[in-house]
Amino acid sequence: MAQEAGSTDSQVLKGVLDTVVLYALARADNYGFGLLQDIREHFEDGDTVLKEQTIYPLLHRLEARGFLDSYHRPGKRGTPRKFYRITDAGRVRLSQRTAQWRRVTALLERTVFQAEPEPA
Amino acid sequence: MSDRNRYGTNEPAFEHFLGDLDRRLLGAKRVRELTLVEVADHLLEHRDDAAERGKRTEVAVEAALDGFGTAHEYAEFQRSALMQRFARLAIVSGAAFAVMMFGMQWIGDGPAKLWTSAAQGLLYGPGLAAWLVFVQPSRRLPSSSEVEGEDFTVGCGPRMRGLTVLMMVVFSAIGLGGLAASLGFAGQESFSPGEGLAVGACSLLLLGMCWGYLTQLQVTGPGILVGPLGGGTLVRWDQVGHLRPRTERWPWMPPFYWGRVLDVEYVDTDETLRSFTIFPDAANASRLTYMVSRRLTES
């Protein structure tokens, strides 16, 4: 049962990952692993929410849709490292998604959260 | 670099994983390389991070591989992304080519060859898409020597420039033949006047595109030297005003590139607004894009 609840949490959180990635890149350009570390710091259960194999498909999908751009800069070892940068279209998408999530949160606040007692 | 360290990680377990992934990925070497370099960098970074947290090297390597998942899963993702891009490009470029051919034939001979145009589009679209997606990636990975140092060149390599010059000669000949036919000169029976005009116009358009490929951008301390085949105009950093995707001006342009074609606008010494283009498939294009955007943000 606990495992089922954990899985549901992950499903819910996966829905917001696009927004979280755009938000993290709006603050600073980053590369795959660096971004992963940055985002994990903000999730209590980061390791289960954001798998490493999830981050690249997500980044590449956002790039293909024009929300991110990428470029190569030398990494620590001097080899080319791929950095991602949010585009203007990505910023617009971020603000749209943020507004949508605010509306969802407000709706839950007015309904479910008020009716449901806090779990002990 | 020996075959045992083919991917440059100096870590046998990573080399084995990357070899497995390489065998599963779609596309020519340059296409696969874009994925392999990013994955190799990720694995090494994860290993170093785990080692810094006190894990033994063998444990850190294992953690990096476990965390990343299987080569099969990742290859499936790359395969799906490439196939989606292939389908999109094949439809867009095929339709564009069919419409162009239909227009040319309409001008020349009337609308009787509608199905011929559609068939040409069906042949041309997937052909171009397969080339762009599986053989010649729009983005070139810079070599280590290209990412080091302050001064660098953005542009196509000597082979591509040679091919471009050859294409320009061919397009010029076809274009002149087409224009001669449109003006009714004798000896141009291959084209009707309408076809000749369409062929001439298309050739001029292609010549313009080729010219863009001859342009080289030399990035130095004071600015960017813009010009075909070396030499040209020095655009100082403080002259650069905007960095705009080409699609802002021409939103109808088919998405032939994975990355975006960017126009850098600058004010010339005679106060005229001019621009030069950064093609995403040119070596060091992403590096220049980063430098320009960084400088614009800072200013």
Short mmCIF file of C-alpha atoms in Angstrom, two decimals:
data_model
loop_
_atom_site.label_atom_id
_atom_site.label_comp_id
_atom_site.label_asym_id
_atom_site.label_seq_id
_atom_site.Cartn_x
_atom_site.Cartn_y
_atom_site.Cartn_z
CA MET A 1 0.00 0.00 0.00
CA ALA A 2 2.82 2.35 0.94
CA GLN A 3 4.54 1.47 -2.31
CA GLU A 4 1.34 2.28 -4.21
CA ALA A 5 1.12 5.68 -2.54
CA GLY A 6 4.76 6.39 -3.39
CA SER A 7 4.16 5.49 -7.01
CA THR A 8 1.15 7.84 -7.16
CA ASP A 9 3.24 10.65 -5.72
CA SER A 10 5.79 10.10 -8.45
CA GLN A 11 3.09 10.18 -11.14
CA VAL A 12 1.75 13.47 -9.78
CA LEU A 13 5.20 15.02 -9.52
CA LYS A 14 6.19 13.91 -13.00
CA GLY A 15 3.44 16.16 -14.32
CA VAL A 16 5.16 19.21 -12.92
CA LEU A 17 8.69 18.29 -14.00
CA ASP A 18 8.50 20.22 -17.29
CA THR A 19 7.69 23.33 -15.27
CA VAL A 20 10.38 22.62 -12.69
CA VAL A 21 13.05 22.12 -15.36
CA LEU A 22 12.05 25.34 -17.14
CA TYR A 23 12.11 27.18 -13.82
CA ALA A 24 15.57 25.85 -12.93
CA LEU A 25 16.94 26.84 -16.33
CA ALA A 26 15.30 30.28 -16.12
CA ARG A 27 17.56 30.90 -13.12
CA ALA A 28 20.77 29.73 -14.81
CA ASP A 29 21.97 27.68 -17.79
CA ASN A 30 22.94 24.16 -16.79
CA TYR A 31 23.96 20.76 -18.12
CA GLY A 32 22.19 17.43 -17.53
CA PHE A 33 23.84 16.23 -14.36
CA GLY A 34 24.15 19.73 -12.88
CA LEU A 35 20.47 20.33 -13.46
CA LEU A 36 19.60 17.01 -11.88
CA GLN A 37 21.55 17.91 -8.74
CA ASP A 38 19.99 21.37 -8.64
CA ILE A 39 16.43 20.03 -8.89
CA ARG A 40 17.01 17.17 -6.44
CA GLU A 41 18.02 19.67 -3.79
CA HIS A 42 14.49 21.09 -3.96
CA PHE A 43 12.67 17.74 -3.62
CA GLU A 44 12.56 15.87 -0.33
CA ASP A 45 12.27 12.60 -2.22
CA GLY A 46 14.28 13.73 -5.22
CA ASP A 47 15.96 10.45 -6.06
CA THR A 48 12.67 8.65 -6.65
CA VAL A 49 10.94 11.52 -8.43
CA LEU A 50 13.60 12.41 -10.96
CA LYS A 51 15.48 9.45 -12.36
CA GLU A 52 18.62 10.06 -14.35
CA GLN A 53 17.19 8.40 -17.44
CA THR A 54 14.21 10.78 -17.19
CA ILE A 55 16.13 14.02 -17.39
CA TYR A 56 17.57 13.69 -20.92
CA PRO A 57 14.36 12.67 -22.69
CA LEU A 58 12.70 15.58 -20.88
CA LEU A 59 15.44 18.06 -21.89
CA HIS A 60 15.51 16.85 -25.49
CA ARG A 61 11.74 17.04 -25.77
CA LEU A 62 11.70 20.62 -24.46
CA GLU A 63 14.54 21.46 -26.86
CA ALA A 64 12.73 19.94 -29.86
CA ARG A 65 9.65 22.00 -28.98
CA GLY A 66 11.73 25.20 -28.94
CA PHE A 67 11.47 25.86 -25.19
CA LEU A 68 15.18 25.22 -24.69
CA ASP A 69 18.32 25.83 -26.70
CA SER A 70 21.63 24.11 -26.18
CA TYR A 71 25.29 24.89 -26.71
CA HIS A 72 28.64 23.27 -25.95
CA ARG A 73 31.20 24.62 -23.52
CA PRO A 74 34.26 22.89 -22.16
CA GLY A 75 33.49 20.87 -19.03
CA LYS A 76 35.84 20.10 -16.13
CA ARG A 77 37.73 17.54 -18.22
CA GLY A 78 38.10 19.91 -21.20
CA THR A 79 35.73 17.90 -23.38
CA PRO A 80 32.61 19.53 -24.85
CA ARG A 81 29.75 19.64 -22.39
CA LYS A 82 26.18 20.28 -23.54
CA PHE A 83 24.49 23.14 -21.68
CA TYR A 84 20.80 23.95 -21.90
CA ARG A 85 19.36 27.46 -21.95
CA ILE A 86 15.74 28.59 -21.76
CA THR A 87 14.42 30.42 -24.84
CA ASP A 88 11.87 33.24 -24.99
CA ALA A 89 9.24 30.65 -25.94
CA GLY A 90 10.34 28.64 -22.90
CA ARG A 91 9.82 31.63 -20.61
CA VAL A 92 6.33 32.14 -22.01
CA ARG A 93 5.61 28.44 -21.49
CA LEU A 94 6.92 28.66 -17.93
CA SER A 95 4.65 31.57 -17.06
CA GLN A 96 1.64 29.81 -18.64
CA ARG A 97 2.32 26.59 -16.75
CA THR A 98 2.95 28.46 -13.50
CA ALA A 99 -0.41 30.21 -13.85
CA GLN A 100 -2.11 26.87 -14.55
CA TRP A 101 -0.56 25.26 -11.48
CA ARG A 102 -1.57 28.24 -9.35
CA ARG A 103 -5.18 27.78 -10.43
CA VAL A 104 -5.02 24.05 -9.65
CA THR A 105 -3.48 24.73 -6.23
CA ALA A 106 -6.08 27.39 -5.46
CA LEU A 107 -8.88 25.00 -6.42
CA LEU A 108 -7.47 22.27 -4.16
CA GLU A 109 -7.03 24.77 -1.34
CA ARG A 110 -10.68 25.81 -1.59
CA THR A 111 -12.02 22.26 -1.80
CA VAL A 112 -10.07 19.12 -0.96
CA PHE A 113 -7.54 20.59 1.47
CA GLN A 114 -10.28 22.27 3.55
CA ALA A 115 -12.48 19.16 3.68
CA GLU A 116 -9.75 16.59 4.29
CA PRO A 117 -8.29 16.47 7.80
CA GLU A 118 -4.49 16.50 7.97
CA PRO A 119 -3.16 12.94 8.24
CA ALA A 120 -2.01 12.15 11.76
CA MET B 1 42.87 6.99 -28.64
CA SER B 2 42.91 3.19 -28.43
CA ASP B 3 39.80 1.09 -29.11
CA ARG B 4 39.75 0.17 -25.41
CA ASN B 5 39.23 3.83 -24.63
CA ARG B 6 37.18 4.68 -27.68
CA TYR B 7 34.82 7.03 -25.87
CA GLY B 8 37.55 8.75 -23.88
CA THR B 9 36.30 7.87 -20.38
CA ASN B 10 39.37 5.85 -19.22
CA GLU B 11 36.91 3.65 -17.34
CA PRO B 12 36.40 0.08 -18.65
CA ALA B 13 32.85 -0.25 -17.26
CA PHE B 14 31.79 3.02 -18.90
CA GLU B 15 33.49 2.05 -22.16
CA HIS B 16 31.57 -1.22 -22.15
CA PHE B 17 28.26 0.56 -21.48
CA LEU B 18 28.90 3.19 -24.15
CA GLY B 19 29.90 0.49 -26.66
CA ASP B 20 26.62 -1.29 -25.98
CA LEU B 21 24.69 1.97 -26.34
CA ASP B 22 26.58 2.85 -29.54
CA ARG B 23 25.52 -0.45 -31.14
CA ARG B 24 21.87 0.24 -30.31
CA LEU B 25 21.70 3.88 -31.45
CA LEU B 26 20.37 4.88 -34.86
CA GLY B 27 22.22 7.00 -37.40
CA ALA B 28 25.68 7.70 -38.76
CA LYS B 29 28.68 8.18 -36.48
CA ARG B 30 28.23 11.95 -36.20
CA VAL B 31 24.59 11.50 -35.21
CA ARG B 32 25.39 8.88 -32.56
CA GLU B 33 28.32 10.93 -31.26
CA LEU B 34 26.00 13.72 -30.08
CA THR B 35 24.27 11.26 -27.74
CA LEU B 36 27.39 9.35 -26.68
CA VAL B 37 29.33 12.45 -25.63
CA GLU B 38 26.45 13.67 -23.46
CA VAL B 39 26.01 10.26 -21.80
CA ALA B 40 29.77 9.84 -21.24
CA ASP B 41 29.95 13.27 -19.62
CA HIS B 42 27.01 12.38 -17.38
CA LEU B 43 28.52 9.08 -16.22
CA LEU B 44 31.91 10.64 -15.45
CA GLU B 45 30.30 13.52 -13.60
CA HIS B 46 28.18 11.15 -11.52
CA ARG B 47 31.21 9.00 -10.69
CA ASP B 48 33.28 12.04 -9.64
CA ASP B 49 30.39 13.36 -7.56
CA ALA B 50 29.96 10.02 -5.77
CA ALA B 51 33.72 9.77 -5.19
CA GLU B 52 33.75 13.26 -3.69
CA ARG B 53 31.05 12.09 -1.27
CA GLY B 54 33.42 9.43 -0.05
CA LYS B 55 32.51 6.38 -2.12
CA ARG B 56 35.23 4.06 -3.41
CA THR B 57 35.86 4.38 -7.17
CA GLU B 58 34.37 0.97 -8.03
CA VAL B 59 31.23 1.77 -6.00
CA ALA B 60 31.01 5.23 -7.59
CA VAL B 61 31.24 3.73 -11.09
CA GLU B 62 28.54 1.21 -10.23
CA ALA B 63 26.31 3.93 -8.79
CA ALA B 64 26.71 6.01 -11.97
CA LEU B 65 25.71 3.07 -14.19
CA ASP B 66 22.83 1.96 -11.95
CA GLY B 67 21.49 5.49 -11.76
CA PHE B 68 21.54 5.98 -15.49
CA GLY B 69 19.50 2.93 -16.45
CA THR B 70 20.01 0.49 -19.29
CA ALA B 71 21.48 1.17 -22.73
CA HIS B 72 18.36 -0.41 -24.22
CA GLU B 73 16.03 2.13 -22.56
CA TYR B 74 18.12 5.09 -23.62
CA ALA B 75 18.53 3.82 -27.20
CA GLU B 76 14.74 3.38 -27.42
CA PHE B 77 14.31 7.01 -26.47
CA GLN B 78 16.83 8.20 -29.10
CA ARG B 79 15.22 5.98 -31.76
CA SER B 80 11.77 7.36 -31.02
CA ALA B 81 13.00 11.00 -31.05
CA LEU B 82 14.79 10.53 -34.40
CA MET B 83 11.84 8.77 -36.01
CA GLN B 84 9.48 11.55 -34.92
CA ARG B 85 11.83 14.15 -36.37
CA PHE B 86 12.17 12.14 -39.59
CA ALA B 87 8.38 11.94 -40.00
CA ARG B 88 7.92 15.66 -39.37
CA LEU B 89 10.68 16.68 -41.80
CA ALA B 90 9.57 14.22 -44.48
CA ILE B 91 6.01 15.59 -44.44
CA VAL B 92 7.00 19.27 -44.34
CA SER B 93 9.78 19.16 -46.95
CA GLY B 94 7.87 16.70 -49.16
CA ALA B 95 4.80 18.97 -49.19
CA ALA B 96 6.94 22.08 -49.82
CA PHE B 97 8.73 20.40 -52.73
CA ALA B 98 5.48 19.06 -54.24
CA VAL B 99 3.89 22.54 -54.10
CA MET B 100 6.99 24.11 -55.69
CA MET B 101 7.11 21.55 -58.51
CA PHE B 102 3.37 21.85 -59.07
CA GLY B 103 3.68 25.65 -59.29
CA MET B 104 6.52 25.39 -61.80
CA GLN B 105 4.64 22.91 -63.94
CA TRP B 106 1.46 24.97 -63.75
CA ILE B 107 3.31 27.99 -65.09
CA GLY B 108 4.91 25.92 -67.82
CA ASP B 109 2.36 23.32 -68.91
CA GLY B 110 -0.88 23.77 -66.94
CA PRO B 111 -2.17 21.72 -63.99
CA ALA B 112 -2.13 18.36 -65.76
CA LYS B 113 0.84 17.00 -63.79
CA LEU B 114 -0.61 17.24 -60.27
CA TRP B 115 0.09 13.59 -59.44
CA THR B 116 3.62 13.82 -60.83
CA SER B 117 4.34 16.71 -58.45
CA ALA B 118 2.89 14.78 -55.52
CA ALA B 119 5.04 11.76 -56.42
CA GLN B 120 8.15 13.97 -56.61
CA GLY B 121 7.30 15.35 -53.17
CA LEU B 122 6.86 11.82 -51.81
CA LEU B 123 10.28 10.87 -53.14
CA TYR B 124 12.11 14.05 -52.21
CA GLY B 125 10.66 14.59 -48.70
CA PRO B 126 11.71 11.29 -47.10
CA GLY B 127 15.05 11.44 -48.95
CA LEU B 128 15.97 14.84 -47.55
CA ALA B 129 14.61 13.94 -44.10
CA ALA B 130 16.65 10.71 -43.98
CA TRP B 131 19.79 12.62 -44.91
CA LEU B 132 19.26 15.35 -42.30
CA VAL B 133 18.18 13.05 -39.47
CA PHE B 134 20.24 9.89 -39.89
CA VAL B 135 23.33 10.93 -41.85
CA GLN B 136 24.22 14.58 -41.47
CA PRO B 137 23.13 16.03 -38.14
CA SER B 138 22.24 19.72 -38.17
CA ARG B 139 24.42 20.25 -35.15
CA ARG B 140 28.12 19.50 -35.21
CA LEU B 141 29.91 18.54 -32.06
CA PRO B 142 32.99 20.73 -31.55
CA SER B 143 36.26 18.93 -30.96
CA SER B 144 38.21 19.51 -27.75
CA SER B 145 40.60 21.84 -29.56
CA GLU B 146 37.65 23.87 -30.82
CA VAL B 147 36.18 24.47 -27.39
CA GLU B 148 39.44 25.64 -25.88
CA GLY B 149 40.98 29.08 -26.30
CA GLU B 150 39.47 32.52 -26.70
CA ASP B 151 39.65 32.99 -30.49
CA PHE B 152 37.78 30.57 -32.70
CA THR B 153 36.12 30.30 -36.10
CA VAL B 154 32.46 29.58 -36.79
CA GLY B 155 31.70 28.14 -40.19
CA CYS B 156 31.74 25.11 -42.40
CA GLY B 157 34.85 23.04 -42.94
CA PRO B 158 36.95 23.16 -46.15
CA ARG B 159 35.18 20.14 -47.69
CA MET B 160 31.73 21.65 -47.21
CA ARG B 161 32.92 25.00 -48.60
CA GLY B 162 34.36 23.25 -51.68
CA LEU B 163 31.07 21.44 -52.22
CA THR B 164 29.20 24.73 -51.80
CA VAL B 165 31.30 26.42 -54.51
CA LEU B 166 30.61 23.48 -56.83
CA MET B 167 26.87 23.72 -56.11
CA MET B 168 26.96 27.46 -56.82
CA VAL B 169 28.53 26.84 -60.24
CA VAL B 170 25.84 24.26 -61.04
CA PHE B 171 22.98 26.47 -59.81
CA SER B 172 24.37 29.45 -61.76
CA ALA B 173 24.42 27.40 -64.97
CA ILE B 174 20.88 26.09 -64.41
CA GLY B 175 19.62 29.55 -63.42
CA LEU B 176 21.16 31.24 -66.46
CA GLY B 177 19.68 28.53 -68.70
CA GLY B 178 16.26 29.07 -67.11
CA LEU B 179 16.41 32.85 -67.46
CA ALA B 180 17.58 32.54 -71.07
CA ALA B 181 14.60 30.29 -71.76
CA SER B 182 12.21 32.72 -70.11
CA LEU B 183 13.53 35.50 -72.37
CA GLY B 184 12.95 33.30 -75.40
CA PHE B 185 16.57 32.81 -76.47
CA ALA B 186 17.07 30.07 -79.03
CA GLY B 187 18.63 26.79 -77.92
CA GLN B 188 16.74 26.60 -74.61
CA GLU B 189 14.08 24.09 -75.66
CA SER B 190 14.37 22.18 -72.37
CA PHE B 191 12.24 24.80 -70.60
CA SER B 192 9.08 26.62 -71.54
CA PRO B 193 9.26 30.39 -70.74
CA GLY B 194 7.23 29.87 -67.54
CA GLU B 195 9.37 26.97 -66.37
CA GLY B 196 12.50 28.91 -67.26
CA LEU B 197 11.42 31.81 -65.04
CA ALA B 198 10.62 29.44 -62.14
CA VAL B 199 13.91 27.57 -62.53
CA GLY B 200 15.85 30.86 -62.69
CA ALA B 201 14.14 32.16 -59.53
CA CYS B 202 14.73 28.89 -57.63
CA SER B 203 18.40 28.88 -58.65
CA LEU B 204 18.85 32.45 -57.43
CA LEU B 205 17.30 31.46 -54.09
CA LEU B 206 19.63 28.46 -53.79
CA LEU B 207 22.63 30.63 -54.71
CA GLY B 208 21.72 32.95 -51.84
CA MET B 209 21.54 29.99 -49.45
CA CYS B 210 24.93 28.73 -50.65
CA TRP B 211 26.49 32.15 -50.07
CA GLY B 212 25.49 31.87 -46.43
CA TYR B 213 27.49 28.64 -46.15
CA LEU B 214 30.63 30.36 -47.44
CA THR B 215 30.49 32.98 -44.72
CA GLN B 216 32.92 32.50 -41.87
CA LEU B 217 32.78 34.23 -38.52
CA GLN B 218 36.09 34.71 -36.75
CA VAL B 219 35.58 35.45 -33.07
CA THR B 220 38.35 37.52 -31.51
CA GLY B 221 38.76 39.73 -28.46
CA PRO B 222 37.44 42.96 -30.03
CA GLY B 223 34.52 41.36 -31.86
CA ILE B 224 33.47 39.14 -34.75
CA LEU B 225 35.06 39.29 -38.19
CA VAL B 226 32.28 38.54 -40.69
CA GLY B 227 33.04 37.67 -44.28
CA PRO B 228 33.11 34.99 -46.94
CA LEU B 229 36.35 33.01 -47.24
CA GLY B 230 38.21 35.02 -44.60
CA GLY B 231 38.55 38.80 -44.30
CA GLY B 232 35.44 40.98 -44.14
CA THR B 233 33.91 43.39 -41.63
CA LEU B 234 34.76 43.53 -37.95
CA VAL B 235 31.60 43.78 -35.85
CA ARG B 236 32.60 45.05 -32.41
CA TRP B 237 30.79 43.54 -29.43
CA ASP B 238 29.21 46.92 -28.58
CA GLN B 239 27.66 47.09 -32.10
CA VAL B 240 25.69 43.89 -31.58
CA GLY B 241 22.06 44.67 -30.76
CA HIS B 242 19.89 41.57 -30.98
CA LEU B 243 20.00 37.84 -31.42
CA ARG B 244 16.83 36.65 -33.18
CA PRO B 245 15.67 33.26 -34.40
CA ARG B 246 15.20 33.30 -38.19
CA THR B 247 11.66 32.01 -37.64
CA GLU B 248 10.68 35.39 -36.14
CA ARG B 249 11.13 36.96 -39.58
CA TRP B 250 10.15 33.95 -41.65
CA PRO B 251 7.78 31.83 -39.52
CA TRP B 252 6.83 29.73 -42.57
CA MET B 253 10.39 28.46 -43.01
CA PRO B 254 10.40 24.61 -42.85
CA PRO B 255 12.18 23.27 -39.72
CA PHE B 256 15.19 21.84 -41.59
CA TYR B 257 17.46 22.34 -38.58
CA TRP B 258 17.38 20.68 -35.20
CA GLY B 259 18.79 23.82 -33.66
CA ARG B 260 17.64 27.28 -34.67
CA VAL B 261 19.05 29.51 -37.41
CA LEU B 262 19.86 32.76 -35.61
CA ASP B 263 20.32 36.25 -37.02
CA VAL B 264 22.67 38.57 -35.14
CA GLU B 265 21.67 42.19 -35.75
CA TYR B 266 24.25 44.96 -35.46
CA VAL B 267 24.51 48.64 -36.28
CA ASP B 268 27.17 49.34 -38.88
CA THR B 269 29.53 52.34 -38.73
CA ASP B 270 27.21 54.22 -41.12
CA GLU B 271 24.30 53.66 -38.66
CA THR B 272 22.68 51.03 -40.89
CA LEU B 273 21.06 48.00 -39.27
CA ARG B 274 22.69 44.85 -40.69
CA SER B 275 22.78 41.23 -39.69
CA PHE B 276 24.74 38.05 -40.09
CA THR B 277 23.59 34.49 -39.58
CA ILE B 278 24.66 31.71 -37.26
CA PHE B 279 23.78 28.35 -38.82
CA PRO B 280 23.40 25.63 -36.17
CA ASP B 281 25.32 23.07 -38.24
CA ALA B 282 28.47 25.22 -38.39
CA ALA B 283 31.35 24.27 -36.11
CA ASN B 284 31.32 26.32 -32.88
CA ALA B 285 27.89 27.80 -33.66
CA SER B 286 26.56 27.02 -30.20
CA ARG B 287 29.63 28.54 -28.60
CA LEU B 288 29.18 31.84 -30.45
CA THR B 289 25.45 31.85 -29.66
CA TYR B 290 26.30 31.49 -26.01
CA MET B 291 28.88 34.31 -26.15
CA VAL B 292 26.55 36.72 -27.94
CA SER B 293 23.58 36.00 -25.67
CA ARG B 294 25.79 36.30 -22.60
CA ARG B 295 27.17 39.66 -23.71
CA LEU B 296 23.70 40.96 -24.58
CA THR B 297 22.40 39.91 -21.17
CA GLU B 298 25.31 41.57 -19.39
CA SER B 299 24.96 44.80 -21.35
#
